[in-house]
Short mmCIF file of C-alpha atoms and ligand atoms in Angstrom, two decimals:
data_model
loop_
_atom_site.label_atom_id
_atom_site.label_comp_id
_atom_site.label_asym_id
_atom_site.label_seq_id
_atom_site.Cartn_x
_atom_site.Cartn_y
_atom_site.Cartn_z
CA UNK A 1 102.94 123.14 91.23
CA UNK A 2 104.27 120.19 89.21
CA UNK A 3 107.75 119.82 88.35
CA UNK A 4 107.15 116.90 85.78
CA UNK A 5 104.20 116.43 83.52
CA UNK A 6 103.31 113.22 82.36
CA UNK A 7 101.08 112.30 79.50
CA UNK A 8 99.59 108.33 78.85
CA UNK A 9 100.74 106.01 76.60
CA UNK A 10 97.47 106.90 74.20
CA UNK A 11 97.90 110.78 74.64
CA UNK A 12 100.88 110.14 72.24
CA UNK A 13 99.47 112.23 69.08
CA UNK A 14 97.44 110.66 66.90
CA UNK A 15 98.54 112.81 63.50
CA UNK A 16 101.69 115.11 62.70
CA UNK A 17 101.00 118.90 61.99
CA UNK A 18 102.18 119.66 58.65
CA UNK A 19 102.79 123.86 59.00
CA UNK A 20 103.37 123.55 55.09
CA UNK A 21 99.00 123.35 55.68
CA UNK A 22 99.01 126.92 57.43
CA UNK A 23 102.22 128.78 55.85
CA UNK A 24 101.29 132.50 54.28
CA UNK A 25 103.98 131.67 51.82
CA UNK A 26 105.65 128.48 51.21
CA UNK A 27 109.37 128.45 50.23
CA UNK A 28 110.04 128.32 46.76
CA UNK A 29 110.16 124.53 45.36
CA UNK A 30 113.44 122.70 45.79
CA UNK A 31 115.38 122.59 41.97
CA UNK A 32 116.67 119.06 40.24
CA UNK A 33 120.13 120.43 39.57
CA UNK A 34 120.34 118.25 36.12
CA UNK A 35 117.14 119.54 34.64
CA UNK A 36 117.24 122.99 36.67
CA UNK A 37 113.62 122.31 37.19
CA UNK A 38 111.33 121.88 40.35
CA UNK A 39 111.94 118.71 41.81
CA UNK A 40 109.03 115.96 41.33
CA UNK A 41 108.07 113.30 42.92
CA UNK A 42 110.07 110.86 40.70
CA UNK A 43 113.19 112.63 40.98
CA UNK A 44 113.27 111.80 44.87
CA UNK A 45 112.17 107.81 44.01
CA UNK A 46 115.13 106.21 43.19
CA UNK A 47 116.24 107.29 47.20
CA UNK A 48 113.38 107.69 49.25
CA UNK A 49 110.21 105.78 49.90
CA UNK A 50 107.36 107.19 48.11
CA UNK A 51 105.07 107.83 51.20
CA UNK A 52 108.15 109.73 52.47
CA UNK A 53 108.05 111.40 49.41
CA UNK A 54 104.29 112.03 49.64
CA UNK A 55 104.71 113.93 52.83
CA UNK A 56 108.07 116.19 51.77
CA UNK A 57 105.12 117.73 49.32
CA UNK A 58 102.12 117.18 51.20
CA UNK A 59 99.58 120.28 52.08
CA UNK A 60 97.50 118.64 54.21
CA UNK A 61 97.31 119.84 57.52
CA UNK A 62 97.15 116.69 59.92
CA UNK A 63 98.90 113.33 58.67
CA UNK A 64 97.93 110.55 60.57
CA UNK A 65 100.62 108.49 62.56
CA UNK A 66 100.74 104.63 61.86
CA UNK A 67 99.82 102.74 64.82
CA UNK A 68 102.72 100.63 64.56
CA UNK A 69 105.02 103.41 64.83
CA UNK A 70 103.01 105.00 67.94
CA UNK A 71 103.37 101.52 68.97
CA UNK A 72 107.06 101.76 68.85
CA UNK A 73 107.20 105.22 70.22
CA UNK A 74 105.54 104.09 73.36
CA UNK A 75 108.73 103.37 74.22
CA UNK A 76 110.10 106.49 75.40
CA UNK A 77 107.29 109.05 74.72
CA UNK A 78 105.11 111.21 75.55
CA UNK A 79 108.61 112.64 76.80
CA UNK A 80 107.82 114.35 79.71
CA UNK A 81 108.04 118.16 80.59
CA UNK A 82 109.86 119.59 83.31
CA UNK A 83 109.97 122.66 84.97
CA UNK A 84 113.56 123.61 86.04
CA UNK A 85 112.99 125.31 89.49
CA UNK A 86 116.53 124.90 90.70
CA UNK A 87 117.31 126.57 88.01
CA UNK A 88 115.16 129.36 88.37
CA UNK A 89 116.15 129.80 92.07
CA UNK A 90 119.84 129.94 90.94
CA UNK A 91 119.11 132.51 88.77
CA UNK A 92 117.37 134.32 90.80
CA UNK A 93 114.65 135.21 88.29
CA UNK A 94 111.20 136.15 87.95
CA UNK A 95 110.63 133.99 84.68
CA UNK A 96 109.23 130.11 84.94
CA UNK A 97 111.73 127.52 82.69
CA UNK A 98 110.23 124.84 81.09
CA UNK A 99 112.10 122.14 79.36
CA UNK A 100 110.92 119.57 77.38
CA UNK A 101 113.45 116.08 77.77
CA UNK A 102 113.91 114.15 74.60
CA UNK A 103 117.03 112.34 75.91
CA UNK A 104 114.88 109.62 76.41
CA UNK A 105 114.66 107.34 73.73
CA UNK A 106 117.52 104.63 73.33
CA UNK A 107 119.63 106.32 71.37
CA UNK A 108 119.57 109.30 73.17
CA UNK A 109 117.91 112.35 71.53
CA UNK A 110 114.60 113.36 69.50
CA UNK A 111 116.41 111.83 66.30
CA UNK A 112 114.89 108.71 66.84
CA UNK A 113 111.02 110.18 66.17
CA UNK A 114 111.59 110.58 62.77
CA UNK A 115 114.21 107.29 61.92
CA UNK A 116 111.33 105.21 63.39
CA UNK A 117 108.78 106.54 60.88
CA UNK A 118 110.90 106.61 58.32
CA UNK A 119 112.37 103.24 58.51
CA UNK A 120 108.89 102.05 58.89
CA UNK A 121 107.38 103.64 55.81
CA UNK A 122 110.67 102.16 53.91
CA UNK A 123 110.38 98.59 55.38
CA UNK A 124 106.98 98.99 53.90
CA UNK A 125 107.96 99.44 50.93
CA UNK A 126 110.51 96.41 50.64
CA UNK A 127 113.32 98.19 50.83
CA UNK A 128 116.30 95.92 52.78
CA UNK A 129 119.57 98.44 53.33
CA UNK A 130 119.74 102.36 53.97
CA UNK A 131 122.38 104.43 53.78
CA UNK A 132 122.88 107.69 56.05
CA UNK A 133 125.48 110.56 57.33
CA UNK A 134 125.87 111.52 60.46
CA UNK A 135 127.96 114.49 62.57
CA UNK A 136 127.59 114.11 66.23
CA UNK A 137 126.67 110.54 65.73
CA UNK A 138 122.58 111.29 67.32
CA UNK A 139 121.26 110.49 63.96
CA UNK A 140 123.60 107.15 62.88
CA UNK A 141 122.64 106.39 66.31
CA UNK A 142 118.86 106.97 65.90
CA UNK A 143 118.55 104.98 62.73
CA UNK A 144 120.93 102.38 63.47
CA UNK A 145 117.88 101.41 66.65
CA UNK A 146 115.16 101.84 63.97
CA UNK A 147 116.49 99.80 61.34
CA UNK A 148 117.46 97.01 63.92
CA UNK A 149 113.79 97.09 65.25
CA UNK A 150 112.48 96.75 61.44
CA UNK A 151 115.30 94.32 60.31
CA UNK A 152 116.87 96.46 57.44
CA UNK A 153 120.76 96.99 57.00
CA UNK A 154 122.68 100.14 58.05
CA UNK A 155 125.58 102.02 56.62
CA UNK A 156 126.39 105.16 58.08
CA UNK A 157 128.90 107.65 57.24
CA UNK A 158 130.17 109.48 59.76
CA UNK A 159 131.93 112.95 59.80
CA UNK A 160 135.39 112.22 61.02
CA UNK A 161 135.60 114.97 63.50
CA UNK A 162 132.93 113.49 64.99
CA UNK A 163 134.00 110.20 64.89
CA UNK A 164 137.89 110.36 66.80
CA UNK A 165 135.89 112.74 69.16
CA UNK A 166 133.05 109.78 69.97
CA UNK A 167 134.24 106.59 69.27
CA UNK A 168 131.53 105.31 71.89
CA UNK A 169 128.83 106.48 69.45
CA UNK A 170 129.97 104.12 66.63
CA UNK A 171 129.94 101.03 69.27
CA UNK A 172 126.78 102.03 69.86
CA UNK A 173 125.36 101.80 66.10
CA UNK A 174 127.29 98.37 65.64
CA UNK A 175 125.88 96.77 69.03
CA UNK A 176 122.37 97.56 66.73
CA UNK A 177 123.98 96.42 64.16
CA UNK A 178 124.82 99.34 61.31
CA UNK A 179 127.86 99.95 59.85
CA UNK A 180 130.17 102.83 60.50
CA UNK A 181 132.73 104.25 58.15
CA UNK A 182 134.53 107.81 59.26
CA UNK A 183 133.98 110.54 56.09
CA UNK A 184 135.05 110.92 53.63
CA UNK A 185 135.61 106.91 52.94
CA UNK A 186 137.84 106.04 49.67
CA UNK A 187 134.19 104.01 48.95
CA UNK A 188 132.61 107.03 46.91
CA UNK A 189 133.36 108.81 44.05
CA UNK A 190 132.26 112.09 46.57
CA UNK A 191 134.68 110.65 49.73
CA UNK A 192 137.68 110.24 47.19
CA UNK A 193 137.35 113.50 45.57
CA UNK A 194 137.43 114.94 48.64
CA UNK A 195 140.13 113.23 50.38
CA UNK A 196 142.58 114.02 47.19
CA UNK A 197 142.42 117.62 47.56
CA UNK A 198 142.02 118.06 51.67
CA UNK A 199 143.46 114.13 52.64
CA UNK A 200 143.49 115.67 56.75
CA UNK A 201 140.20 116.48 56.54
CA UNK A 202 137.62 116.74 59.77
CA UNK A 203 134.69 116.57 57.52
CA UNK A 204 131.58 117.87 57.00
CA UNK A 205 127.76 116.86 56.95
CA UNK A 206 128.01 118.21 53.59
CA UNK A 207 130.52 115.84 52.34
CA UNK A 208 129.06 112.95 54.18
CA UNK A 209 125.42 113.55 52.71
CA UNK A 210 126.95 113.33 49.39
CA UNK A 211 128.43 110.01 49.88
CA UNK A 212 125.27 108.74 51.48
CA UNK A 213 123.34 109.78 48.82
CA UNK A 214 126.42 108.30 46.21
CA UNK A 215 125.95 105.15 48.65
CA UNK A 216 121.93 104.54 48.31
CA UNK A 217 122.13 105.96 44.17
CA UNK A 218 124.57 102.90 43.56
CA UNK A 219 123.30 99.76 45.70
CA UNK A 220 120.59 97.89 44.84
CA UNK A 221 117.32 97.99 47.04
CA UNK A 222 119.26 100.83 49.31
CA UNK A 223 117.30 104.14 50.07
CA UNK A 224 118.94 107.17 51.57
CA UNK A 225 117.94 108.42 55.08
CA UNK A 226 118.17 112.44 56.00
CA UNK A 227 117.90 113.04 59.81
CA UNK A 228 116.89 116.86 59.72
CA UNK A 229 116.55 119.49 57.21
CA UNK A 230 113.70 118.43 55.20
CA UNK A 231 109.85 118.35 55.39
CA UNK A 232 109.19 115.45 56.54
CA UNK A 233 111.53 114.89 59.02
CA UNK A 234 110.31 118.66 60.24
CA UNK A 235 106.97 117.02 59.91
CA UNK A 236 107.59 113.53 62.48
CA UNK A 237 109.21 116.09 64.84
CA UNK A 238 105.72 117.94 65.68
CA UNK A 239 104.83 114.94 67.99
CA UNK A 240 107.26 117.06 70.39
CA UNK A 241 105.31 120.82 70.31
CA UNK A 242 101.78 118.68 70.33
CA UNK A 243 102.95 116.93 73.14
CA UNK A 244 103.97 120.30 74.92
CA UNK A 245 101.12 122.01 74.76
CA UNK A 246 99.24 120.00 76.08
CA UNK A 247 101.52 119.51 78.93
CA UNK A 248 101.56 123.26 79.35
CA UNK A 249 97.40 123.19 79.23
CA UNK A 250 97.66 120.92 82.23
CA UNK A 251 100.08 123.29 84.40
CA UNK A 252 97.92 125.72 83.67
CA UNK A 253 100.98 127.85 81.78
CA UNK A 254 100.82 129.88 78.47
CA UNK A 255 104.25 129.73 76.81
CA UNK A 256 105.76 133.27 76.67
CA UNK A 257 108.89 132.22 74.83
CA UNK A 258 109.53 129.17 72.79
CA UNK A 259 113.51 128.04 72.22
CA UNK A 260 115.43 125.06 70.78
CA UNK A 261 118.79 125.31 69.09
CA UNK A 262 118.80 124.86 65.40
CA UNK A 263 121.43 122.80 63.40
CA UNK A 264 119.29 121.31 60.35
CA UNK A 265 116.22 122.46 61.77
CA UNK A 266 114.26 119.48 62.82
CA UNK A 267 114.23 119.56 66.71
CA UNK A 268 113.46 123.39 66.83
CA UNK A 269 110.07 122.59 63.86
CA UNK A 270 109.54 119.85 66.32
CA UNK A 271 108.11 121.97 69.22
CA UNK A 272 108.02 125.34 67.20
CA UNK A 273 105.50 124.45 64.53
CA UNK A 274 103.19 123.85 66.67
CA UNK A 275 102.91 126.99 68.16
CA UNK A 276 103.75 128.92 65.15
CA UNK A 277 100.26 127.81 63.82
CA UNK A 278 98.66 129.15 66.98
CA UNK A 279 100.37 132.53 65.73
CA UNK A 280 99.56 132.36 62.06
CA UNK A 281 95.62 131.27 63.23
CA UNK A 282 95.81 134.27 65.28
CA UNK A 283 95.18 131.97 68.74
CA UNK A 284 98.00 132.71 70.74
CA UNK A 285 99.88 135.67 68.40
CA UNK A 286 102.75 136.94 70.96
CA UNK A 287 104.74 133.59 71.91
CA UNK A 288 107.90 134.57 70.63
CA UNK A 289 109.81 131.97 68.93
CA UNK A 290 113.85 131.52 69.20
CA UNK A 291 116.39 129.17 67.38
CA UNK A 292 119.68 129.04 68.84
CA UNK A 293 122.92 128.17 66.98
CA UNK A 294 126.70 128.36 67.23
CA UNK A 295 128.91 131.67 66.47
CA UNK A 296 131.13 129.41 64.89
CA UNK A 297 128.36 128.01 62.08
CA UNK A 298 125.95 131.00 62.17
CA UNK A 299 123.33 129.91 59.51
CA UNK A 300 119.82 132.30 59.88
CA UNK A 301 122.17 134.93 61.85
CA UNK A 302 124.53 135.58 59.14
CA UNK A 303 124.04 133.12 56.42
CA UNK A 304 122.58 134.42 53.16
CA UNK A 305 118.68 133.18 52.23
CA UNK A 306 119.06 131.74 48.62
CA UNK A 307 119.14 128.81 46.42
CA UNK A 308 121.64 125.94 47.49
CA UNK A 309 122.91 122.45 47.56
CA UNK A 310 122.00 120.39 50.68
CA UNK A 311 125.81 118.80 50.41
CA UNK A 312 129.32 119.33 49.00
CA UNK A 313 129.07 117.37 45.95
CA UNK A 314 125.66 119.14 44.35
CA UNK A 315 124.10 115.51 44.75
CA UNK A 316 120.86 116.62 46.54
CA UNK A 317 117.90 119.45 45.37
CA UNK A 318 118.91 122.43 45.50
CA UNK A 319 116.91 124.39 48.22
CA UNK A 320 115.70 127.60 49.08
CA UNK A 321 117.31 128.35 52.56
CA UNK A 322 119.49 130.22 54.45
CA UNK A 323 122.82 128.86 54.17
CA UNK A 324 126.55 129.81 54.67
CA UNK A 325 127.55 128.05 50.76
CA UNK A 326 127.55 124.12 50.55
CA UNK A 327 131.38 124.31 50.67
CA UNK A 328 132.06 126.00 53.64
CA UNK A 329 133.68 123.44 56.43
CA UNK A 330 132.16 124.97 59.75
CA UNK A 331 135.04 124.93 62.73
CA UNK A 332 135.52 121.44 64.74
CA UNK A 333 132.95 123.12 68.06
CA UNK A 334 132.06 119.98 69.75
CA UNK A 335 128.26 120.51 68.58
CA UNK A 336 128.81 118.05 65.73
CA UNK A 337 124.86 118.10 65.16
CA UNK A 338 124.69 121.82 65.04
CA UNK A 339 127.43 122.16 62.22
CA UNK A 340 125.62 122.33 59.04
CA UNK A 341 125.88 125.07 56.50
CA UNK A 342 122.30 125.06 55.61
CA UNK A 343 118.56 125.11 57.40
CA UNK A 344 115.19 123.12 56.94
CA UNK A 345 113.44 125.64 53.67
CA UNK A 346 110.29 125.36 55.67
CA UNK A 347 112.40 127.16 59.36
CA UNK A 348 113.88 129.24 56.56
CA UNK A 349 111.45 130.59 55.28
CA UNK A 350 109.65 131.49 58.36
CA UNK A 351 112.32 132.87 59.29
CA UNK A 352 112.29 135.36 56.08
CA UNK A 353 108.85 136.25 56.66
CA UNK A 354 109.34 137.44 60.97
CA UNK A 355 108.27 134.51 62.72
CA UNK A 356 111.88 133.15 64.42
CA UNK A 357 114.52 135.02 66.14
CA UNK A 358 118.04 133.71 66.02
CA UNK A 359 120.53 133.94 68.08
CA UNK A 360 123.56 133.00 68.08
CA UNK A 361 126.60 131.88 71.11
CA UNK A 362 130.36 130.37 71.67
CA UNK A 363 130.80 127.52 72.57
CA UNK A 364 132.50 128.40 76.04
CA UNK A 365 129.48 130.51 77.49
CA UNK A 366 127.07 127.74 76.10
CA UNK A 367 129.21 124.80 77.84
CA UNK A 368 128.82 127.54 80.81
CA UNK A 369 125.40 127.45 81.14
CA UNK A 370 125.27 123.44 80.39
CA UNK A 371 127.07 122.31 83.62
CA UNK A 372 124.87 124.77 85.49
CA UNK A 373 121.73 123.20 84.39
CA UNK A 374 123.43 120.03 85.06
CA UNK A 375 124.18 121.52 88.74
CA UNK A 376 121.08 122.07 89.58
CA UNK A 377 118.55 119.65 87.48
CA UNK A 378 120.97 116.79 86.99
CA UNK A 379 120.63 116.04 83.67
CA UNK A 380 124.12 116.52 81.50
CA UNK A 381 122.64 118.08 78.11
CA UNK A 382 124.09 117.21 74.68
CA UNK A 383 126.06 120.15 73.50
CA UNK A 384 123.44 120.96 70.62
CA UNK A 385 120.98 120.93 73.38
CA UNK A 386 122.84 123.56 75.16
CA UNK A 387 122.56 125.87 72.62
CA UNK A 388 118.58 126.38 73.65
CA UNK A 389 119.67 126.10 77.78
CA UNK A 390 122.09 129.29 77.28
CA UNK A 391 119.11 131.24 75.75
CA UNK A 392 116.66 130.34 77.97
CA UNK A 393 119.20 131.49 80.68
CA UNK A 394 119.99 134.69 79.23
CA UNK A 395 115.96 135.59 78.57
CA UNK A 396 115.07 134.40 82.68
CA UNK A 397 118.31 136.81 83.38
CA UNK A 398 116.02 139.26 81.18
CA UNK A 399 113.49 138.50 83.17
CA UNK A 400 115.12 138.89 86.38
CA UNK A 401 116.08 142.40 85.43
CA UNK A 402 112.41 143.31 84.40
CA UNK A 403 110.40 141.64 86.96
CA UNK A 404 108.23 139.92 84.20
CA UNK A 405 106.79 136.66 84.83
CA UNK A 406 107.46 134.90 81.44
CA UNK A 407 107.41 131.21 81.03
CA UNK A 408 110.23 129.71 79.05
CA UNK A 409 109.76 126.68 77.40
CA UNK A 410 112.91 124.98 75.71
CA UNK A 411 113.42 121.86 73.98
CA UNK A 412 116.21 119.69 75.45
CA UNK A 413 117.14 117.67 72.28
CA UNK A 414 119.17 115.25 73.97
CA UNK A 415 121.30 114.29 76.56
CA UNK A 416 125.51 114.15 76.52
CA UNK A 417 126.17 110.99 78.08
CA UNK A 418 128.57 110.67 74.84
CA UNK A 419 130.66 114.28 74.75
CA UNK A 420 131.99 113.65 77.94
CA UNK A 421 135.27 114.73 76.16
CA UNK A 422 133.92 117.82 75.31
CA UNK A 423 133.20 118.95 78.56
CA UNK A 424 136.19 117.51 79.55
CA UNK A 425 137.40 119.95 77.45
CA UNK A 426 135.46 122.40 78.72
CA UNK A 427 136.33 121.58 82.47
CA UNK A 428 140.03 122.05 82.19
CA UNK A 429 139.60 125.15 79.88
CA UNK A 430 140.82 124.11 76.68
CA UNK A 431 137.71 124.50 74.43
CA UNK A 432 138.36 127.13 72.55
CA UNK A 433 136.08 129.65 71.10
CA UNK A 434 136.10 130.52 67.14
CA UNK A 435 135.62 133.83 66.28
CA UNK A 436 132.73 133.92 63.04
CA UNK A 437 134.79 132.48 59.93
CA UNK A 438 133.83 135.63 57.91
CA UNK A 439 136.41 134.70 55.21
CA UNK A 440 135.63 131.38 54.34
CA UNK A 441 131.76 131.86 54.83
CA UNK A 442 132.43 134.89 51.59
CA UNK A 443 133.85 132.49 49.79
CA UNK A 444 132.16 129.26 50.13
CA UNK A 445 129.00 132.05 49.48
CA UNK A 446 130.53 133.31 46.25
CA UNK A 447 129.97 129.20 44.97
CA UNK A 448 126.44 129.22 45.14
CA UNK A 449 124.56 127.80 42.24
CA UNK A 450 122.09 130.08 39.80
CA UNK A 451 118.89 129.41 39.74
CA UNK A 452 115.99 131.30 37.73
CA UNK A 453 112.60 130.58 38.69
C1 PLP B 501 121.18 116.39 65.67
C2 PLP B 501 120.92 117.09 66.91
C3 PLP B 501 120.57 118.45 66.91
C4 PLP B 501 120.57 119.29 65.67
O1 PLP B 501 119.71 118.87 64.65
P1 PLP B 501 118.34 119.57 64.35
O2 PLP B 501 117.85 118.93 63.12
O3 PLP B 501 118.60 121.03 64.17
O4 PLP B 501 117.46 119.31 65.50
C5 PLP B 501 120.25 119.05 68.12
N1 PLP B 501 120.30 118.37 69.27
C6 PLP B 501 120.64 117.07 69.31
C7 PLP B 501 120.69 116.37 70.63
C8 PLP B 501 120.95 116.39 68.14
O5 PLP B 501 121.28 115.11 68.18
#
């Protein structure tokens, strides 16, 4: 048995899988909210490159991968797969864990798969600045490396939560040389607004989006950057689920169950897709297929699926998704990544149609399970990551109960070098749970905007 599987250098896919090839239904098409019409192509130029743009609406199934940008990913991938066995034994359970590590590359999580191709396909196209939110810091972090690699400029706005929780993550985005402002800024029309009716804000990514977006509308020769959420970041993320099953192939496994925690959407597409077209081709139908997210920002396990904004300010498309209302302000849970009040239209809408379970934890039983994962395989997990590591536990407990032999594969998005406060916090017991914010998730729902198509 093989408790690490290693792939070459050149086993590093070759194309991404776009499931948008394979869906039964796709979602309905994102709306420009000044026309009201389906968004096209040239309402996305003015901030995003137009092979970027290409891809968001692409149908094809396989999209090759530049070789510079496998070049570049050579750097920290194929990530390898593990198989937690003192894990297992510590649980006692019948199951077999799996858990692919994307804490790998320099910045620290699977964000950087998708800033390198996106940064590349910009710096193609001439572009010389980009602008970008982040929460937990993973993405700011992610593109800050990528656009220091391709020689662009990088302004990042950061959720201010976020930002007095990590200060280490903004050194890290200036030592590669990006910018970092705490949001809302008094630099946008969106930040100001904002910080006139709510001037203690924590923030949101919904408020930070829209300054981004404000940010990259307004500068010359600046295009916006989205680290999750959308197609083609979904899209760069399916190096991860390639990657795994071949790793599983060689261990001679079948996945059983298939889990990553879900904030925009991008990590769990990433090794979900995948393996979701082995269920839709009828190949492999009974993996089961699980995003995890917090109690405290509960989007497919309570949200409602329906037309809305991407951000506070109704800047971006309007998409089809599930979503708690663009103006609800999720509780400060130390999962800055995972506190978003929408989800990628193309997890959403699998979700609709029965392909995802969600489920949903505190942050106290998830930190739980995260420092005994640490315990016994070493690694400290982000807190996003955790998410996935408490489900996985609770299934091999399942498991254990059962007798089956399942194998459990997880994603491990990233590792939590940086939220040392937050377990910290954790440690000496004062993290403190939120109970679900039914109140302001009816209210921020009763805002959403109509759309007739
Ligand atoms: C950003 C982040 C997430 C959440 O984003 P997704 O788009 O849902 O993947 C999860 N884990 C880590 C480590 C992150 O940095």
């Amino acid at each position: 048995m093989k408790s690490r599987i290693i792939l070459d250098e050149d086993e590093i896919p070759k194309q991404w899988y776009n499931i948008q090839a394979d869906m039964p239904n796709l979602p309905k098409p994102p709306i420009n909210p000044a026309t009201m019409k389906p968004v096209g192509p040239d309402d996305l130029k003015p901030i995003f490159a137009d092979e970027l743009i290409r891809q968001e609406m692409s149908t094809k199934k396989y999209i090759d991968i530049p070789d510079e940008v496998r070049e570049i990913l050579t750097q920290y991938r194929p990530s390898p797969l593990y198989r937690a066995k003192r894990l297992e034994e510590k649980l006692k359970t019948t199951a077999k864990i799996y858990f692919k590590y994307e804490g790998l590359s320099p910045p620290g999580s699977h964000k950087a798969n998708t800033a390198i191709a996106q940064v590349y396909y910009n710096a193609k196209q001439g572009i010389e600045r980009i602008a970008t939110e982040t929460g937990a810091g993973q993405w700011g972090s992610s593109l800050a490396y990528a656009t220091q690699i391709f020689g662009l400029e990088c302004m990042v706005y950061m959720v201010r939560g976020s930002y007095d929780q990590k200060p280490y993550r903004k050194i890290m985005m200036e030592t590669w040389g990006a910018q970092c402002y705490p949001s809302p800024t008094d630099m946008t029309d969106a930040g100001r607004a904002v910080l006139k009716k709510n001037p203690d804000t924590a923030g949101s990514l919904g408020i930070a989006i829209s300054e981004a977006v404000e940010d990259a509308a307004k500068h010359e020769n600046t295009n916006y950057a989205l680290g999750s959420v959308l197609n083609h970041v979904c899209l760069h993320q399916t190096v991860i689920g390639q990657e795994t099953q071949k790793q599983l192939e060689i261990a001679e496994e079948k996945a059983d169950v298939v889990i990553a925690c879900a904030g925009g959407g991008s990590n769990f597409a990433g090794i979900a897709f995948p393996f979701i077209r082995d269920q839709i081709s009828g190949k492999d139908r009974d993996t089961e297929i699980v995003a995890v997210e917090p109690s405290a920002c509960p989007t497919l396990t309570k949200g409602l699926y329906a037309y809305d904004f991407g951000d506070v300010a109704g800047l971006t498309p309007i998409m089809m998704m599930y979503t708690l209302g663009h103006a609800f302000i999720p509780p400060a849970i130390h999962s800055g990544g995972l506190r978003y009040h929408g989800m990628a239209p193309l997890v959403s809408k699998l979700h609709a149609d029965g392909y995802i379970n969600a489920v949903s934890y505190h942050q106290n039983e998830v930190f739980e399970s995260a420092v005994m994962f640490a315990g016994c395989e070493g690694i400290i997990p982000a807190p996003e990551s955790a998410h996935a590591i408490k489900a996985a536990v609770d299934k091999a407990l399942e498991c254990r109960k059962t007798g089956e032999e399942k194998t459990i594969v997880f994603n491990l998005s990233g590792h939590g070098h940086f939220d040392l406060s937050s377990y910290q916090a954790f440690l000496s017991g004062k993290l403190q749970d939120y109970e679900y914010p039914a109140d302001l998730i009816r209210e921020s729902l009763a805002d959403l905007p109509k759309v007739e198509v």
